[in-house]
Coordinates of C-alpha atoms in Angstrom, one line a residue:
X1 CA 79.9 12.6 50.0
X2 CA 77.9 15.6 50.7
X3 CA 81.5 17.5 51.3
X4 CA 83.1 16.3 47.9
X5 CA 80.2 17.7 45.8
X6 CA 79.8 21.2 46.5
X7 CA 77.6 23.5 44.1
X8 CA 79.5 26.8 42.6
X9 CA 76.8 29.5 41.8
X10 CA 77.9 32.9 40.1
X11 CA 78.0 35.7 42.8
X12 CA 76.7 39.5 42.7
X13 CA 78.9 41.7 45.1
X14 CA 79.1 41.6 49.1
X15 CA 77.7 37.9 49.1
X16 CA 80.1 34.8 49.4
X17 CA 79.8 31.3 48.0
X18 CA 79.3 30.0 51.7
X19 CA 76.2 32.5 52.3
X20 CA 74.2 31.8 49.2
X21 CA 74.8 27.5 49.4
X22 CA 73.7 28.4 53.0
X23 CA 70.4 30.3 51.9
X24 CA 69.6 27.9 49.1
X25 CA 70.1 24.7 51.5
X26 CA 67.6 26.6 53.8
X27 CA 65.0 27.1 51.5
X28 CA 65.2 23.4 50.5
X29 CA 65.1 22.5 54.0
X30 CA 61.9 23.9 54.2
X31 CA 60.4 22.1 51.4
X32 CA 60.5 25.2 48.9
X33 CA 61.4 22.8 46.4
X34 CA 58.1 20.6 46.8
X35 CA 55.9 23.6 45.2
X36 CA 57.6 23.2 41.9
X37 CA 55.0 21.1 39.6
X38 CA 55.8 18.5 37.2
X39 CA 56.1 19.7 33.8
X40 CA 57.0 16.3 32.1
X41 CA 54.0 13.6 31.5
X42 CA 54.4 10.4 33.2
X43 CA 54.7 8.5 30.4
X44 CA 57.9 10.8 29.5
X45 CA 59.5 10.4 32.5
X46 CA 58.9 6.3 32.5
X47 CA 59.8 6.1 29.1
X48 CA 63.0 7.5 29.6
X49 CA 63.3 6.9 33.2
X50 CA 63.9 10.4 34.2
X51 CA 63.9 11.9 37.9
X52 CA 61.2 13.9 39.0
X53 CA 61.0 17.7 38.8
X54 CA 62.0 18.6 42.0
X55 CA 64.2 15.7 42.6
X56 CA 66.2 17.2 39.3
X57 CA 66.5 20.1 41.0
X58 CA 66.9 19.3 44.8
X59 CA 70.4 16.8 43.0
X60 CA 71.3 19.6 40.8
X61 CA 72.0 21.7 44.0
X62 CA 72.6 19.3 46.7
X63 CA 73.3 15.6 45.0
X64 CA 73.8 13.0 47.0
X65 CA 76.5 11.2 44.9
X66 CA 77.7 11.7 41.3
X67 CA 75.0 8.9 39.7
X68 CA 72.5 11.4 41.6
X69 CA 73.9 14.7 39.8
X70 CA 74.0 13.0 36.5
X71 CA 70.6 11.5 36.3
X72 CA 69.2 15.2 37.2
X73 CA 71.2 17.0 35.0
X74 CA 69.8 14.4 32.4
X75 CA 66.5 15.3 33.1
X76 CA 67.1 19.0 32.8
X77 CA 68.6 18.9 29.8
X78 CA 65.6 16.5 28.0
X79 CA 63.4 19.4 29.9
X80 CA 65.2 22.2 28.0
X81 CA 65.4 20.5 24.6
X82 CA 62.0 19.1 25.1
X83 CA 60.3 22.5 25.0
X84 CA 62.7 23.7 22.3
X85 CA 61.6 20.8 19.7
X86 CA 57.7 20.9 20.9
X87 CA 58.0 24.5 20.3
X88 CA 59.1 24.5 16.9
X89 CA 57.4 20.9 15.4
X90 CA 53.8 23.3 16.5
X91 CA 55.2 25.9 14.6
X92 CA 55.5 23.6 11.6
X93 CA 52.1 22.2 12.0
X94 CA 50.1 25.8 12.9
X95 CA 51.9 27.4 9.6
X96 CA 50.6 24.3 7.3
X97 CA 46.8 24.8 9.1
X98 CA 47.5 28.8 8.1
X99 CA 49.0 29.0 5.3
X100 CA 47.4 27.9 2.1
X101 CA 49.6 27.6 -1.1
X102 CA 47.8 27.2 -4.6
X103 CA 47.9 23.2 -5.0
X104 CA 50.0 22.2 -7.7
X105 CA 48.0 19.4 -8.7
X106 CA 49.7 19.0 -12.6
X107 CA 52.3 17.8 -13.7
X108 CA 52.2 18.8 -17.2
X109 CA 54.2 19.5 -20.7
X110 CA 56.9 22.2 -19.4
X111 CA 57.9 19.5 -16.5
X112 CA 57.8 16.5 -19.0
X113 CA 59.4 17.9 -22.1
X114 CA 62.4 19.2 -19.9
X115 CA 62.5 16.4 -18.3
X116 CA 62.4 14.2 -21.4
X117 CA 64.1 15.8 -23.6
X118 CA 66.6 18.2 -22.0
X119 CA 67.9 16.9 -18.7
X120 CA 72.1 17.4 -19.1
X121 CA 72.3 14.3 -17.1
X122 CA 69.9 11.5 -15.4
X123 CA 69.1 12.0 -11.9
X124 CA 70.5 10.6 -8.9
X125 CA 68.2 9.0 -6.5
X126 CA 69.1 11.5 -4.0
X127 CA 67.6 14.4 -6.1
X128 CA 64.8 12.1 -7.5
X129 CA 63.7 11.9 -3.8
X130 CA 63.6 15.1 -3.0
X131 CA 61.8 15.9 -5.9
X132 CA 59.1 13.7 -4.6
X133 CA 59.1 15.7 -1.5
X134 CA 58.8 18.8 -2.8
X135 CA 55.6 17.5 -5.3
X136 CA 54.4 16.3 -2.5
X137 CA 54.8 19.6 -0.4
X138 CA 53.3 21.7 -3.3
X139 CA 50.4 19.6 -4.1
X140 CA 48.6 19.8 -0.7
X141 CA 47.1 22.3 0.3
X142 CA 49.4 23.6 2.2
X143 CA 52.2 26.8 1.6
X144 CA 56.0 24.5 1.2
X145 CA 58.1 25.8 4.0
X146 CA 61.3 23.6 3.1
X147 CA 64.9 23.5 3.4
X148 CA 67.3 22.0 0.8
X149 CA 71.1 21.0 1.7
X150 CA 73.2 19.3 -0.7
X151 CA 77.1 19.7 -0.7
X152 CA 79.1 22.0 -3.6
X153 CA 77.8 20.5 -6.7
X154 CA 75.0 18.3 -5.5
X155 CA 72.7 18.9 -8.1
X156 CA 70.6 21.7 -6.5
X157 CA 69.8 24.0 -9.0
X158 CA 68.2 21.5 -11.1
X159 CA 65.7 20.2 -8.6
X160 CA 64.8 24.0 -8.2
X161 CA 64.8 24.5 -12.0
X162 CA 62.2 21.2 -11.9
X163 CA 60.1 22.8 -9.1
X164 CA 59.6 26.0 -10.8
X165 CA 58.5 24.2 -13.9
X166 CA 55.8 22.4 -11.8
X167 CA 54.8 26.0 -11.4
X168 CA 54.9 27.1 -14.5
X169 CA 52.6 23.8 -15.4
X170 CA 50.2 24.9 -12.4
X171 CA 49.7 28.7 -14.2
X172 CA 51.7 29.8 -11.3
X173 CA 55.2 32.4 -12.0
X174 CA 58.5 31.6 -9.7
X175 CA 61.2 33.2 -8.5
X176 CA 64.7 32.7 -7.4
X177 CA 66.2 35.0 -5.3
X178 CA 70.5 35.0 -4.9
X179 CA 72.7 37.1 -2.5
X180 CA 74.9 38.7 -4.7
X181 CA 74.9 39.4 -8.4
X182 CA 77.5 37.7 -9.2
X183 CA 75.2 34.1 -8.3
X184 CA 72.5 35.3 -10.2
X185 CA 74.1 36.2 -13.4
X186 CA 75.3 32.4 -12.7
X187 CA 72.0 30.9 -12.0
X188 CA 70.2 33.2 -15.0
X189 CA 72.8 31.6 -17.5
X190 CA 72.7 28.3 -16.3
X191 CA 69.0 28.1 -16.3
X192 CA 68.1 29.9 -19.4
X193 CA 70.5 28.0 -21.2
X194 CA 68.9 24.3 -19.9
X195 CA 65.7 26.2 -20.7
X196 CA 66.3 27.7 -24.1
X197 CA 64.3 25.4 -26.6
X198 CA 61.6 24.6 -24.2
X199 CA 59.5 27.3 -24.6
X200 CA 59.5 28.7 -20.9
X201 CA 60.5 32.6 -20.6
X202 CA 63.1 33.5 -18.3
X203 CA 64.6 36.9 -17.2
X204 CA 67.2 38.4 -15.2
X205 CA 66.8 41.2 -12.3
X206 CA 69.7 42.7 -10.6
X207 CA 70.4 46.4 -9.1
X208 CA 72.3 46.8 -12.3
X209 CA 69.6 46.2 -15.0
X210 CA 68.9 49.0 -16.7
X211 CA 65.7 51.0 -16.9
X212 CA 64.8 50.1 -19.8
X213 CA 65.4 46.3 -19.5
X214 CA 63.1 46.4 -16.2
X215 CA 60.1 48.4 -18.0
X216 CA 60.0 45.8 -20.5
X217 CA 60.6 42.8 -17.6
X218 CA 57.8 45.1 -15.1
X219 CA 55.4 45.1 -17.7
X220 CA 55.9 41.0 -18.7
X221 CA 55.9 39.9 -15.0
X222 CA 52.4 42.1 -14.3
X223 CA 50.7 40.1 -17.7
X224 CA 52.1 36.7 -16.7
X225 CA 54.1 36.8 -20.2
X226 CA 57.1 36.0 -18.1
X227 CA 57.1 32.7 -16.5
X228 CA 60.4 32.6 -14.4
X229 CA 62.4 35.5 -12.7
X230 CA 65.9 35.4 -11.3
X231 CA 67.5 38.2 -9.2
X232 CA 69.1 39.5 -6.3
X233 CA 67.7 41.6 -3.6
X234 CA 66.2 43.7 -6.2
X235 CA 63.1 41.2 -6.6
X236 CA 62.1 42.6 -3.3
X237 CA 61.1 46.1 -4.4
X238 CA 57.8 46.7 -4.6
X239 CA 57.4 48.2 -8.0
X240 CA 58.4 44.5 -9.0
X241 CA 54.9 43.2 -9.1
X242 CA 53.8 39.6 -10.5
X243 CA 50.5 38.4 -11.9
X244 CA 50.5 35.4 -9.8
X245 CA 53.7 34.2 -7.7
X246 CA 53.5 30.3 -6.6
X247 CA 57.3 29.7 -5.9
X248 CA 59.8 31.4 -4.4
X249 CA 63.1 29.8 -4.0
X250 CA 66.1 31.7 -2.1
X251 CA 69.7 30.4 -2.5
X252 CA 72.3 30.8 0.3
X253 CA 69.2 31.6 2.5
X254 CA 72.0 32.7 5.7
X255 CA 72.9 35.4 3.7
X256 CA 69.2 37.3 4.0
X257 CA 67.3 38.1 6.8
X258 CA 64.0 37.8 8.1
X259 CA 62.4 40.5 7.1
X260 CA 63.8 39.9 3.7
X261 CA 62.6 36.6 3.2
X262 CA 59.2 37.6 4.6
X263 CA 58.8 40.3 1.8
X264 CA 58.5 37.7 -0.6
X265 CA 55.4 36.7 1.3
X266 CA 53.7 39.6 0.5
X267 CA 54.4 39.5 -3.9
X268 CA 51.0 37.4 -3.9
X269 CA 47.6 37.0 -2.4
X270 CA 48.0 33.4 -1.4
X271 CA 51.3 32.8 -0.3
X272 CA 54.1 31.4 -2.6
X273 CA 55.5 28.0 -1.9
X274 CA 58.5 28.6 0.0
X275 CA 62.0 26.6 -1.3
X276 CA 64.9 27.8 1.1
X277 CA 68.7 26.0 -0.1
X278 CA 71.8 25.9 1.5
X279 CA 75.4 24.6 -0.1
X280 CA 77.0 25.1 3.6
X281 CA 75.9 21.7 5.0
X282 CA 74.4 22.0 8.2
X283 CA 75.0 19.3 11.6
X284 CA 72.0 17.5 11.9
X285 CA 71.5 18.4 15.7
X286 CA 71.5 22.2 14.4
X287 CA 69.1 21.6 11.7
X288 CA 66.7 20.3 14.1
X289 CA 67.5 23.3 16.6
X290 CA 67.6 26.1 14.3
X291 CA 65.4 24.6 11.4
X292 CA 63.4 22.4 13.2
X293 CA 60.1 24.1 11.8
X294 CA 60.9 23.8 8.3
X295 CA 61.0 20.8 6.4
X296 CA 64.4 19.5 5.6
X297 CA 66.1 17.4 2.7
X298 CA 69.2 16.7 1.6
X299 CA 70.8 15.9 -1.5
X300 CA 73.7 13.1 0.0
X301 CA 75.0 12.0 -3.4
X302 CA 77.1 13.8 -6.2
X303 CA 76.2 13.3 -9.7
X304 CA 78.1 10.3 -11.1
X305 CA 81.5 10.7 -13.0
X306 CA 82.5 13.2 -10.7
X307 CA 86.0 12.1 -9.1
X308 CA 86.7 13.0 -5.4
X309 CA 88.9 16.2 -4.9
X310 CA 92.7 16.0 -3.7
X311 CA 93.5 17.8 -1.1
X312 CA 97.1 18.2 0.3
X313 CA 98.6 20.4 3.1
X314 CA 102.0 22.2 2.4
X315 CA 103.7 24.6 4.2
X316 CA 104.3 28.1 2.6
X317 CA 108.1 26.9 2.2
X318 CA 106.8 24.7 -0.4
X319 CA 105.2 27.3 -2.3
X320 CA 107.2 27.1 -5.6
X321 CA 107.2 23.4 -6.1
X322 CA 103.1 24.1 -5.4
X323 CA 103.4 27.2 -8.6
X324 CA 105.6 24.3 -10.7
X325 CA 102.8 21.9 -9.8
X326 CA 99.8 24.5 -11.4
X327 CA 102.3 25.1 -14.4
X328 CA 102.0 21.2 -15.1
X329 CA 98.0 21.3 -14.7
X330 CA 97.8 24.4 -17.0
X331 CA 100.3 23.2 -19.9
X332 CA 97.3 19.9 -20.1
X333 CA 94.8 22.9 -20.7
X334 CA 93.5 23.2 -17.7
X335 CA 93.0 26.7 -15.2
X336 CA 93.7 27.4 -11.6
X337 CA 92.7 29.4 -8.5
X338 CA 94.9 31.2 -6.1
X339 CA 92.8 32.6 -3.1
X340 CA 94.0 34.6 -0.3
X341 CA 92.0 35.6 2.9
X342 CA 90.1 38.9 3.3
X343 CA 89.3 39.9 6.8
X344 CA 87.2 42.8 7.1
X345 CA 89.1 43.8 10.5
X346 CA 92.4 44.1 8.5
X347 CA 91.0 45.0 4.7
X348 CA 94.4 47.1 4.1
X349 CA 96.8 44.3 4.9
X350 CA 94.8 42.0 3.0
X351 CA 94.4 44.2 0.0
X352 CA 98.5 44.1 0.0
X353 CA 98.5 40.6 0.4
X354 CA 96.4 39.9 -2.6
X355 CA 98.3 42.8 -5.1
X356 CA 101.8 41.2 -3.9
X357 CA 100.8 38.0 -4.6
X358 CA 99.8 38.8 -7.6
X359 CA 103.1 40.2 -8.7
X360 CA 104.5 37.4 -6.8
X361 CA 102.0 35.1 -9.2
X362 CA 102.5 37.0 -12.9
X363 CA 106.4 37.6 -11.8
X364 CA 106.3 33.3 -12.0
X365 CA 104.2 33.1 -14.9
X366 CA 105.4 34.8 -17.5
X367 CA 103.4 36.3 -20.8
X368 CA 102.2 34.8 -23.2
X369 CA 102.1 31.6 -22.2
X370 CA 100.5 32.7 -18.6
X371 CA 97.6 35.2 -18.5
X372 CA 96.4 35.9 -14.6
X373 CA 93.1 37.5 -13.9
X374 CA 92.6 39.5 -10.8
X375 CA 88.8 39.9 -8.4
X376 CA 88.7 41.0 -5.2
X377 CA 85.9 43.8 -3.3
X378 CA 87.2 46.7 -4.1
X379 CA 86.6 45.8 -8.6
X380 CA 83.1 47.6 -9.5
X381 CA 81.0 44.8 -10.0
X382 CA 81.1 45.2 -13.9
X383 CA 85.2 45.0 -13.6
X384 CA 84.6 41.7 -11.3
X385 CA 82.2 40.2 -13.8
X386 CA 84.5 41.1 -16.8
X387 CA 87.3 39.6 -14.9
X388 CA 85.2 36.1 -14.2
X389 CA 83.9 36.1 -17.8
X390 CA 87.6 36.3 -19.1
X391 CA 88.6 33.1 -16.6
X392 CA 85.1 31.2 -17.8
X393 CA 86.4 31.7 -21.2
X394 CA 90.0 30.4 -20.7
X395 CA 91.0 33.9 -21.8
X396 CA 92.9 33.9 -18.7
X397 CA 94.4 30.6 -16.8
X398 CA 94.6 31.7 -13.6
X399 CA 92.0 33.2 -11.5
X400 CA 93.8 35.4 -8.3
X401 CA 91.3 35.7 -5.9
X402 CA 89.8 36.8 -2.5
X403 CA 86.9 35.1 -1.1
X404 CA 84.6 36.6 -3.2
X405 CA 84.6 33.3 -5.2
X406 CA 83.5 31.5 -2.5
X407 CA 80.0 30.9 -4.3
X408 CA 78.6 32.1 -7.8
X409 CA 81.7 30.7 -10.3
X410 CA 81.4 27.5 -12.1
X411 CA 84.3 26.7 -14.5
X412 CA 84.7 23.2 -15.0
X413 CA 87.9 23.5 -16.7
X414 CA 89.3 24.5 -13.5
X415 CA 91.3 22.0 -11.9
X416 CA 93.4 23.8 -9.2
X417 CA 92.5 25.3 -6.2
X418 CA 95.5 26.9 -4.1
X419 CA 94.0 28.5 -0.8
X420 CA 97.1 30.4 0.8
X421 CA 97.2 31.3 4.7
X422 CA 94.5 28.7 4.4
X423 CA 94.8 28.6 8.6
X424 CA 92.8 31.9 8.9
X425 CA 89.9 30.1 6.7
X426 CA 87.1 28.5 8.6
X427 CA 86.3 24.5 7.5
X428 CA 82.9 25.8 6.3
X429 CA 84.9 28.3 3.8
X430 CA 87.2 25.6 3.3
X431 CA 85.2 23.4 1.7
X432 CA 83.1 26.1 0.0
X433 CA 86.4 26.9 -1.8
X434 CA 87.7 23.8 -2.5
X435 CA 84.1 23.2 -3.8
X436 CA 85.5 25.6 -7.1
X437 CA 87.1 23.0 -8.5
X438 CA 86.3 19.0 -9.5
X439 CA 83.1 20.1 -11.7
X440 CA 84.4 18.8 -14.6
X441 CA 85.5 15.0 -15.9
X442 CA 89.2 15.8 -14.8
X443 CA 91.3 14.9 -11.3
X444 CA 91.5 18.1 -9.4
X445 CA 93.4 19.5 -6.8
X446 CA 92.6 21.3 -3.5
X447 CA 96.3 22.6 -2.0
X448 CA 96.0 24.1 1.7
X449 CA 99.3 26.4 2.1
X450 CA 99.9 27.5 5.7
X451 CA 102.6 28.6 8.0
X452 CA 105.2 26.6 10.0
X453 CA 103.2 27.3 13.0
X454 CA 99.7 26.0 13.5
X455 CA 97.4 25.9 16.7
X456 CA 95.9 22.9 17.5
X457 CA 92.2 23.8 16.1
X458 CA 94.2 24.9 12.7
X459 CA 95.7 21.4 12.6
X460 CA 92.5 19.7 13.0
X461 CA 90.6 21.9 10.2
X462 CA 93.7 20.6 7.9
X463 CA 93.7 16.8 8.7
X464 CA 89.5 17.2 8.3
X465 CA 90.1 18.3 4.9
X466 CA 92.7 16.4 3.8
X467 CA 90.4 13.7 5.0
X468 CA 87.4 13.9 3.9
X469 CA 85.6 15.5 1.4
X470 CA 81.9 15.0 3.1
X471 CA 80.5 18.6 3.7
X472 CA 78.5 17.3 6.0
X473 CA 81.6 15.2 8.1
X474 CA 83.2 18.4 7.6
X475 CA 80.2 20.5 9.3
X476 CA 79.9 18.0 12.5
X477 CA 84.0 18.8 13.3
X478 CA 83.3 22.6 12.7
X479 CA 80.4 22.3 15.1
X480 CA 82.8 20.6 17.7
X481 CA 85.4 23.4 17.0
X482 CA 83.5 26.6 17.0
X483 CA 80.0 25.9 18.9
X484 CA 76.1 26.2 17.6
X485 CA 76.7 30.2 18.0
X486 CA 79.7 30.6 15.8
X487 CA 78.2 28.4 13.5
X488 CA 75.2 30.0 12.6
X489 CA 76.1 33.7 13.4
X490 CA 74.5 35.9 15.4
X491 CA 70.9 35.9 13.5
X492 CA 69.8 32.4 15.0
X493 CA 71.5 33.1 18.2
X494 CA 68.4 33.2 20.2
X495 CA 67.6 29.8 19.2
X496 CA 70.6 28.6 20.5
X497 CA 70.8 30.2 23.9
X498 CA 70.8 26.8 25.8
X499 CA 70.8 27.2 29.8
X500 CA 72.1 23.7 30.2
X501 CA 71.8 21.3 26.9
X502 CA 74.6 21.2 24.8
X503 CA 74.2 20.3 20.7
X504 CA 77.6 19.0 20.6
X505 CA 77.4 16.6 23.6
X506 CA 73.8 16.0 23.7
X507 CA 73.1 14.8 20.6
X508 CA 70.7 11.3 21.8
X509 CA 69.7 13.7 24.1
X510 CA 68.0 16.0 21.5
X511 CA 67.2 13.1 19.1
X512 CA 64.8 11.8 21.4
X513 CA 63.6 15.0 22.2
X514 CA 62.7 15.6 19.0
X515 CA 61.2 12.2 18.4
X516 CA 58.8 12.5 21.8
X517 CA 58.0 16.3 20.3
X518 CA 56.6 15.0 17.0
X519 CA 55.0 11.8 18.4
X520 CA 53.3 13.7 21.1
X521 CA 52.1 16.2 18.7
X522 CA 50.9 14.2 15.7
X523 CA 48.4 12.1 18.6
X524 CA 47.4 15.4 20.5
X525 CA 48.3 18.6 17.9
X526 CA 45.8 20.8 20.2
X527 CA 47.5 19.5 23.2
X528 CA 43.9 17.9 24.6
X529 CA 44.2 14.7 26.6
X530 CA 44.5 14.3 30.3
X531 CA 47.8 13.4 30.2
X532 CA 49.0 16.6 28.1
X533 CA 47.8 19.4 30.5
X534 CA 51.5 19.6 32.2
X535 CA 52.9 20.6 29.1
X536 CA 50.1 22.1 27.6
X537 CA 50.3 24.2 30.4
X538 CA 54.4 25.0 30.3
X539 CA 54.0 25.6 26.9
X540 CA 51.6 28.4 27.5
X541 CA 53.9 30.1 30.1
X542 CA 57.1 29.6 27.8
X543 CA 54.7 31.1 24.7
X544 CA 53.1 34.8 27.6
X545 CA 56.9 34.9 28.5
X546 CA 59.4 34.8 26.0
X547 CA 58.5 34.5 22.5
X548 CA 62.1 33.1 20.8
X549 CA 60.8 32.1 17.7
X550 CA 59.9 34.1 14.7
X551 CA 59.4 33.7 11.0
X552 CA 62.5 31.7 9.3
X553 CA 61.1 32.4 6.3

């Protein structure tokens, strides 16, 4: 068999693939192998009946059959993802022995009167859980480090609204910090309006506040008169001082980077509580690789009385029965969205694209029945916000669009979202689009246009769409289709820079990792015991050699 399994190894120049399986072979034959120690406990490798450490290795070069290759290749990959999850669960556990946050023991009147008296709706169980997480988090002792994912329209903001107010009820100011202004001006309206007979102050920061407005908002923050602060990037300057920070909460936490994050850190002697959320579901297996220090929850369930979006797939040949179709929606009073796709690489082309389909759009709608609004990058922001606030209004019916829309726009009364050349959208974008529309009591109406001619990834990112509506369904096929790396971009890519596991395909694989990581740790967290040194001891060498992880947030 020895002559049907032959190892391939990548070559540097002047040595041939017959040399090096020849030098290899001789250093096996000579027992070079044997001085590699075991770096697995023996409960680990009975539990899961994995090979030995050098018989892993010996079959990964030279196996004796294809049973033989597998079972080592098993091993190393429970080795590699082993490390990975033991790694990051002793993150978790040395930042909640570090890092003290004030204790939010009370639960007092700003909590209970908005929660009382002016909830919008009753809670679903999913948020009502996490709530309980997060109280449970900020009461300890401990600083929060946790992530919240919940699909377009789960109900996030409110559980972050609730969390600051157990702040406010604990003497403690919070913050919520959003990537573009755009969000903010959203999540300042939407909050100060749930908060506006409650008593609680609440203000907006943004880089276009004006000097004025931020003496007066400086000089409240610094004597505690302000209880709540909303912003963009701008809350990270250091003129913008608090009296005493106990939350910070970041929205669409991919969009900022470490540093960024970790500035936040610094607005307060003890560390805020840190509240991290994410509308982009993310795979479970990546959660645990990329996240796997921070707490996670998820809001799975969408407020009742919410109907499922429609989503169809036409073909750009169909475009005019599509415009006929939005003409129907918009005679019942409702609004629509037509987005088209901006590339950086090709800004110019897609800057055309948009303006012609906008004559294309206005030129089929005709005045005054029809008023079209227009936002892409290239508006000033104040043009872009006008622009919004005239679709928010029903001023104008349809919204003409790039992906600037993506988050930050909530118009209930829209019921239409058309996404043309919707084949050079990812599925993550996809969703996040379609996730516009159906926040109202209304049907509404996700319609993919593409061209004639669709690769075979293309088709699958339709049929998942027309599908499902699941974000996270939708994020599992995306994680098939583009990889971990993709996924994620390049900021987290050092996590995922896996010699030999794979997070698509090795998903029990990583699982039990993950499970043996925590159970190990939460019976020996100083890695003590006998039966620890092994890894005790890899983990050291791992830690003096190459430090992958740093601060998430």
């Amino acid at each position: 068999v020895e002559d049907v399994l032959q190892p391939v190894y990548r070559l540097a120049q002047g040595i041939s693939q017959a040399s090096l399986v020849k030098l290899i072979k001789t250093a096996f034959d000579q027992g070079l192998d044997l001085l590699l120690e075991e770096n697995l406990s023996q409960s680990l490798l009975e539990r899961y009946q994995l090979v030995s450490r050098v018989e892993s290795v010996r079959a990964m070069h030279f196996p004796k059959d294809l049973t033989d290759y597998k079972q080592a290749l098993r091993r190393v990959k429970f080795e590699e993802l082993f490390y990975i999850q033991v790694q990051l669960v002793l993150k978790n556990l040395l930042h909640k022995q570090k890092f003290q946050g004030q204790p939010f023991k009370k639960v007092g009147d700003a909590f209970m009167n908005f929660y009382n008296h002016h909830l919008p709706f009753p809670l679903t169980n999913a948020q009502k859980r996490v709530l309980k997480e997060i109280r449970a988090d900020v009461g300890s002792n401990a600083q929060m480090n946790r992530l919240l994912q919940g699909d377009v329209g789960s109900g996030k903001t409110i559980v972050a609204l609730m969390t600051m107010l157990l702040a406010v009820d604990n003497r403690c100011q919070a913050c919520l910090m959003a990537p573009t202004e755009i969000l903010a001006n959203q999540h300042y309206q939407t909050i100060s309006e749930l908060l506006k007979n409650t008593g609680v102050t609440v203000a907006l920061l943004t880089g276009s506040s004006k000097t004025k407005e931020r003496r007066i908002l400086d000089e409240q923050l610094q004597s505690g008169e302000l209880s709540i602060l909303i912003g963009t990037h701008a809350l990270l300057e250091e003129k913008v001082q608090f009296q005493n920070l106990g939350l910070a909460i970041i929205d669409e936490q991919h969009r900022f980077g470490v540093e960024q994050r970790a500035k936040l850190w610094r607005k307060n002697t003890i560390p805020p509580h840190i509240l991290v959320m994410t509308a982009t579901p993310i795979p479970r297996t990546l959660a645990m690789s990329v996240y796997g220090d921070l707490d996670v929850s998820v809001i799975d369930e969408l407020p009742p009385g919410r109907k499922p979006i429609k989503t169809l797939h036409q073909y750009e040949n169909r475009r005019a029965e599509t415009y006929e179709f939005i003409k129907r929606e918009i005679d019942k009073g409702r609004q629509a969205y037509v987005v088209y796709p901006l590339i950086e690489e090709s800004e110019a082309l897609d800057f055309k694209n948009l303006t012609e389909g906008y004559e294309y759009i206005t030129a089929s709608f005709p005045l005054p029945k029809y008023k079209v609004s227009i936002v892409h990058g290239k508006l000033k922001p104040a043009e872009k916000d006008a622009e919004m606030e005239r679709f928010l209004r029903n001023e104008t019916q349809i919204m003409v669009a790039t992906t600037v829309i993506e988050v930050g726009v909530n118009v209930p009364n829209a019921s239409v979202m058309v996404i043309e050349s919707a084949e050079r959208f990812g599925l993550s974008q996809l969703h996040q689009l379609r996730g516009r529309v159906g926040r109202g009591s209304e049907q509404s109406y996700c319609i993919l246009l593409t061209g004639n001619k669709m690769s075979n990834e293309t088709r699958i990112r339709m049929e998942t769409m027309v599908r499902t509506n699941d974000g996270f369904e939708i994020a599992e096929v995306d994680l098939k289709l583009r990889g971990p790396g993709d996924l994620m971009g390049t900021q987290q890519s050092g996590v995922l820079a896996l010699k030999i596991a794979d997070l698509v395909k090795d998903q029990d694989i990583l699982k039990a990792a993950r499970f043996q990581a925590i159970d190990l740790l939460k019976a020996d967290p100083n890695l003590e015991l006998p039966q620890n040194q092994r890894i005790a001891y890899t983990l050291n060498q791992l830690q003096r050699h190459k430090n992958l992880w740093t601060y998430i947030s």
